[in-house]
mmCIF file of C-alpha atoms in Angstrom:
data_model
loop_
_atom_site.group_PDB
_atom_site.id
_atom_site.type_symbol
_atom_site.label_atom_id
_atom_site.label_comp_id
_atom_site.label_asym_id
_atom_site.label_seq_id
_atom_site.Cartn_x
_atom_site.Cartn_y
_atom_site.Cartn_z
ATOM 1 C CA VAL A 197 11.560 11.183 21.718
ATOM 2 C CA SER A 198 8.345 12.060 19.873
ATOM 3 C CA HIS A 199 9.446 9.955 16.887
ATOM 4 C CA GLN A 200 10.193 7.005 19.176
ATOM 5 C CA ARG A 201 6.804 7.378 20.866
ATOM 6 C CA THR A 202 4.997 7.482 17.509
ATOM 7 C CA ASP A 203 6.976 4.470 16.317
ATOM 8 C CA TRP A 204 6.155 2.520 19.479
ATOM 9 C CA ILE A 205 2.443 3.382 19.362
ATOM 10 C CA SER A 206 2.260 2.637 15.651
ATOM 11 C CA ILE A 207 3.958 -0.722 15.373
ATOM 12 C CA HIS A 208 6.855 -1.650 17.654
ATOM 13 C CA GLY A 209 4.596 -2.303 20.634
ATOM 14 C CA ARG A 210 2.886 -4.958 18.491
ATOM 15 C CA ILE A 211 5.854 -6.609 16.803
ATOM 16 C CA CYS A 212 8.626 -6.285 19.386
ATOM 17 C CA GLN A 213 8.319 -9.930 20.473
ATOM 18 C CA LEU A 214 8.229 -11.083 16.825
ATOM 19 C CA LEU A 215 11.422 -9.269 15.830
ATOM 20 C CA LEU A 216 13.973 -11.211 17.849
ATOM 21 C CA PRO A 217 13.471 -14.583 16.103
ATOM 22 C CA VAL A 218 13.695 -12.824 12.732
ATOM 23 C CA LEU A 219 16.498 -10.314 13.307
ATOM 24 C CA GLY A 220 18.482 -12.171 15.951
ATOM 25 C CA LEU A 221 21.190 -14.765 15.330
ATOM 26 C CA GLN A 222 19.864 -17.776 13.471
ATOM 27 C CA PRO A 223 20.640 -21.215 14.919
ATOM 28 C CA CYS A 224 23.292 -23.390 13.301
ATOM 29 C CA PHE A 225 21.733 -26.471 11.729
ATOM 30 C CA HIS A 226 23.622 -29.735 11.293
ATOM 31 C CA SER A 227 21.567 -31.380 8.560
ATOM 32 C CA GLU A 228 20.092 -30.282 5.239
ATOM 33 C CA THR A 229 16.599 -31.165 6.489
ATOM 34 C CA ASP A 230 17.023 -28.975 9.586
ATOM 35 C CA ARG A 231 18.403 -26.118 7.454
ATOM 36 C CA LYS A 232 15.436 -26.344 5.091
ATOM 37 C CA HIS A 233 13.006 -26.428 8.000
ATOM 38 C CA GLY A 234 14.782 -23.444 9.615
ATOM 39 C CA LYS A 235 14.544 -21.408 6.382
ATOM 40 C CA GLU A 236 10.846 -22.210 6.012
ATOM 41 C CA GLN A 237 10.206 -21.232 9.630
ATOM 42 C CA LEU A 238 12.088 -17.927 9.170
ATOM 43 C CA LEU A 239 10.113 -17.186 5.987
ATOM 44 C CA ARG A 240 6.802 -17.850 7.784
ATOM 45 C CA ARG A 241 7.819 -15.486 10.587
ATOM 46 C CA GLN A 242 8.814 -12.785 8.103
ATOM 47 C CA GLU A 243 5.529 -13.184 6.215
ATOM 48 C CA SER A 244 3.667 -12.955 9.518
ATOM 49 C CA LEU A 245 5.510 -9.699 10.306
ATOM 50 C CA ILE A 246 4.593 -8.325 6.880
ATOM 51 C CA ALA A 247 0.914 -9.180 7.423
ATOM 52 C CA VAL A 248 0.837 -7.575 10.887
ATOM 53 C CA THR A 249 2.665 -4.401 9.848
ATOM 54 C CA LEU A 250 0.627 -3.959 6.663
ATOM 55 C CA SER A 251 -2.751 -4.496 8.327
ATOM 56 C CA THR A 252 -1.751 -2.187 11.203
ATOM 57 C CA ALA A 253 -0.728 0.562 8.779
ATOM 58 C CA GLN A 254 -3.945 0.130 6.771
ATOM 59 C CA GLY A 255 -5.981 0.311 9.973
ATOM 60 C CA PHE A 256 -4.382 3.636 10.924
ATOM 61 C CA VAL A 257 -5.040 5.057 7.441
ATOM 62 C CA TRP A 258 -8.696 3.993 7.583
ATOM 63 C CA ALA A 259 -8.959 5.514 11.077
ATOM 64 C CA GLY A 260 -7.704 8.851 9.732
ATOM 65 C CA LYS A 261 -4.326 8.600 11.517
ATOM 66 C CA PRO A 262 -1.813 8.761 8.632
ATOM 67 C CA LEU A 263 1.116 9.818 10.834
ATOM 68 C CA GLU A 264 0.792 6.650 12.932
ATOM 69 C CA ALA A 265 0.487 4.547 9.756
ATOM 70 C CA ILE A 266 3.903 5.530 8.378
ATOM 71 C CA PRO A 267 6.181 3.632 10.844
ATOM 72 C CA ALA A 268 4.108 0.463 10.426
ATOM 73 C CA ALA A 269 4.134 0.779 6.626
ATOM 74 C CA LEU A 270 7.908 1.363 6.624
ATOM 75 C CA GLN A 271 8.373 -1.860 8.597
ATOM 76 C CA ALA A 272 6.138 -3.645 6.062
ATOM 77 C CA LEU A 273 8.336 -2.264 3.270
ATOM 78 C CA ARG A 274 11.505 -3.339 5.065
ATOM 79 C CA PHE A 275 10.415 -6.941 5.520
ATOM 80 C CA SER A 276 8.715 -7.177 2.111
ATOM 81 C CA SER A 277 11.936 -6.033 0.428
ATOM 82 C CA ARG A 278 13.897 -8.614 2.395
ATOM 83 C CA VAL A 279 11.528 -11.485 1.571
ATOM 84 C CA PHE A 280 10.450 -10.691 -2.008
ATOM 85 C CA GLY A 281 13.212 -8.433 -3.356
ATOM 86 C CA SER A 282 13.270 -4.696 -4.027
ATOM 87 C CA GLY A 283 11.636 -4.942 -7.470
ATOM 88 C CA SER A 284 8.821 -7.312 -6.540
ATOM 89 C CA LEU A 285 5.135 -6.645 -7.207
ATOM 90 C CA GLN A 286 4.454 -7.482 -3.545
ATOM 91 C CA LEU A 287 5.981 -4.095 -2.669
ATOM 92 C CA VAL A 288 3.460 -2.106 -4.742
ATOM 93 C CA PRO A 289 0.602 -2.206 -2.160
ATOM 94 C CA VAL A 290 3.084 -1.108 0.527
ATOM 95 C CA TYR A 291 4.318 1.817 -1.588
ATOM 96 C CA LEU A 292 0.714 2.823 -2.313
ATOM 97 C CA LEU A 293 -0.109 2.724 1.394
ATOM 98 C CA LEU A 294 2.972 4.819 2.204
ATOM 99 C CA ALA A 295 1.945 7.303 -0.497
ATOM 100 C CA GLU A 296 -1.578 7.560 0.922
ATOM 101 C CA ALA A 297 -0.287 8.054 4.470
ATOM 102 C CA SER A 298 2.300 10.618 3.316
ATOM 103 C CA THR A 299 -0.382 12.508 1.392
ATOM 104 C CA GLY A 300 -2.546 12.471 4.509
ATOM 105 C CA THR A 301 0.238 14.146 6.490
ATOM 106 C CA GLY A 302 0.837 16.753 3.756
ATOM 107 C CA ARG A 303 4.170 15.259 2.640
ATOM 108 C CA LEU A 304 3.347 15.356 -1.056
ATOM 109 C CA ARG A 305 6.955 15.170 -2.245
ATOM 110 C CA GLN A 306 7.513 11.967 -0.276
ATOM 111 C CA ALA A 307 4.187 10.591 -1.515
ATOM 112 C CA ALA A 308 5.266 11.276 -5.109
ATOM 113 C CA LYS A 309 8.466 9.260 -4.535
ATOM 114 C CA TYR A 310 6.529 6.269 -3.217
ATOM 115 C CA LEU A 311 4.108 6.440 -6.158
ATOM 116 C CA SER A 312 7.046 6.605 -8.580
ATOM 117 C CA GLN A 313 8.515 3.459 -7.016
ATOM 118 C CA ALA A 314 5.180 1.642 -7.323
ATOM 119 C CA ARG A 315 4.717 2.804 -10.915
ATOM 120 C CA TRP A 316 8.245 1.740 -11.875
ATOM 121 C CA ILE A 317 7.721 -1.784 -10.521
ATOM 122 C CA VAL A 318 4.404 -2.115 -12.391
ATOM 123 C CA LEU A 319 5.975 -0.859 -15.630
ATOM 124 C CA GLN A 320 8.819 -3.383 -15.258
ATOM 125 C CA THR A 321 6.356 -6.276 -14.858
ATOM 126 C CA PRO A 322 4.501 -7.053 -18.109
ATOM 127 C CA ASP A 323 2.240 -9.659 -16.474
ATOM 128 C CA CYS A 324 1.088 -7.328 -13.666
ATOM 129 C CA SER A 325 -2.578 -7.978 -12.883
ATOM 130 C CA ALA A 326 -5.291 -5.489 -13.822
ATOM 131 C CA ALA A 327 -6.310 -5.429 -10.129
ATOM 132 C CA LEU A 328 -2.902 -4.119 -9.039
ATOM 133 C CA GLN A 329 -2.764 -1.628 -11.924
ATOM 134 C CA SER A 330 -6.212 -0.431 -10.835
ATOM 135 C CA LYS A 331 -4.913 0.193 -7.303
ATOM 136 C CA LEU A 332 -1.949 2.102 -8.709
ATOM 137 C CA HIS A 333 -4.212 4.374 -10.771
ATOM 138 C CA ARG A 334 -6.442 4.983 -7.751
ATOM 139 C CA GLY A 335 -3.392 5.983 -5.711
ATOM 140 C CA LEU A 336 -2.243 8.309 -8.500
ATOM 141 C CA GLY A 337 -5.770 9.731 -8.726
ATOM 142 C CA LEU A 338 -5.983 10.463 -5.004
ATOM 143 C CA PHE A 339 -2.544 12.064 -5.121
ATOM 144 C CA SER A 340 -3.626 14.261 -8.049
ATOM 145 C CA ILE A 341 -6.674 15.358 -6.024
ATOM 146 C CA ALA A 342 -4.371 16.326 -3.137
ATOM 147 C CA GLU A 343 -2.261 18.352 -5.588
ATOM 148 C CA GLY A 344 -5.388 20.055 -6.936
ATOM 149 C CA ASN A 345 -4.931 18.594 -10.434
ATOM 150 C CA LEU A 346 -8.509 17.397 -10.937
ATOM 151 C CA ASP A 347 -8.241 16.647 -14.678
ATOM 152 C CA GLN A 348 -5.264 14.357 -14.032
ATOM 153 C CA ALA A 349 -7.179 12.792 -11.133
ATOM 154 C CA LEU A 350 -10.152 12.029 -13.403
ATOM 155 C CA TYR A 351 -7.809 10.429 -15.938
ATOM 156 C CA HIS A 352 -6.298 8.080 -13.341
ATOM 157 C CA LEU A 353 -9.633 7.286 -11.710
ATOM 158 C CA ALA A 354 -11.159 6.459 -15.106
ATOM 159 C CA ASN A 355 -8.262 4.024 -15.640
ATOM 160 C CA ASP A 356 -8.904 2.635 -12.154
ATOM 161 C CA VAL A 357 -12.558 1.964 -13.065
ATOM 162 C CA TYR A 358 -11.638 0.444 -16.444
ATOM 163 C CA LEU A 359 -9.012 -1.910 -14.990
ATOM 164 C CA ALA A 360 -11.157 -2.896 -11.988
ATOM 165 C CA THR A 361 -14.042 -3.657 -14.369
ATOM 166 C CA ALA A 362 -11.746 -5.787 -16.534
ATOM 167 C CA GLU A 363 -10.578 -7.744 -13.480
ATOM 168 C CA PHE A 364 -13.752 -8.035 -11.371
ATOM 169 C CA GLY A 365 -16.719 -7.252 -13.636
ATOM 170 C CA LEU A 366 -18.948 -4.253 -14.248
ATOM 171 C CA ASN A 367 -21.045 -4.478 -11.084
ATOM 172 C CA SER A 368 -18.302 -5.422 -8.624
ATOM 173 C CA VAL A 369 -17.719 -3.623 -5.341
ATOM 174 C CA GLU A 370 -14.070 -3.084 -6.352
ATOM 175 C CA VAL A 371 -15.209 -0.676 -9.107
ATOM 176 C CA SER A 372 -17.258 1.507 -6.745
ATOM 177 C CA GLY A 373 -14.256 3.294 -5.167
ATOM 178 C CA GLY A 374 -13.146 4.791 -8.481
ATOM 179 C CA TYR A 375 -16.701 5.927 -9.262
ATOM 180 C CA PHE A 376 -17.011 7.450 -5.786
ATOM 181 C CA HIS A 377 -13.851 9.550 -6.061
ATOM 182 C CA MET A 378 -14.807 10.666 -9.584
ATOM 183 C CA ALA A 379 -18.254 11.683 -8.298
ATOM 184 C CA ASN A 380 -16.610 13.751 -5.548
ATOM 185 C CA ILE A 381 -14.546 15.598 -8.159
ATOM 186 C CA PHE A 382 -17.606 16.369 -10.299
ATOM 187 C CA PHE A 383 -19.403 17.508 -7.137
ATOM 188 C CA ARG A 384 -16.534 19.914 -6.369
ATOM 189 C CA GLN A 385 -16.743 21.199 -9.943
ATOM 190 C CA ASN A 386 -20.497 21.741 -9.509
ATOM 191 C CA GLU A 387 -21.276 19.261 -12.320
ATOM 192 C CA MET A 388 -24.198 17.790 -10.431
ATOM 193 C CA ASP A 389 -25.642 15.582 -13.197
ATOM 194 C CA ALA A 390 -22.361 13.703 -13.610
ATOM 195 C CA ALA A 391 -21.829 13.555 -9.837
ATOM 196 C CA ASN A 392 -25.329 12.227 -9.104
ATOM 197 C CA SER A 393 -25.057 9.666 -11.902
ATOM 198 C CA LEU A 394 -21.814 8.304 -10.465
ATOM 199 C CA TYR A 395 -23.113 8.353 -6.877
ATOM 200 C CA THR A 396 -26.089 6.325 -8.123
ATOM 201 C CA GLU A 397 -23.690 3.875 -9.781
ATOM 202 C CA VAL A 398 -21.839 3.496 -6.462
#
């Protein structure tokens, strides 16, 4: 019952009306034009579901409610896999979000599995953008912080900064997150000069 309540609060209360046209029986079309139009309409509905579930999950993570984020993120993964395929780059942000939410609930083993999935997809895609690789390294860095492996976290966050700089430029807002998390690590290690320098950069 508690799982159903969490699931309903998280996402099903928002998408229940959207599910029937997507998961229910599809109409039988008599012409090629109608079939094409029906497929396009179904794809738009599925993409709309992905957008709603992903933004809902992200909102819960930002609000500090990782447990509520997980059902929404799992729905985003379900529909993203159906629309784009199980090895698509479009699944990487969903896996990273699931990893962040799982880490937030203390489920580090599950978070590691999601990060492995994201990493595998990126490794299998030679033309993966630097922006997405940057997000992957930030996720790996935050996970390493949760594990207490600060040296590994600094390695991933440095890669995050490098890749974000390559994609967006040296003074872009996208770079500031990596600097911020690195500064927090140096602060924890009582290396105040490095921490203050990075906070200033942010």
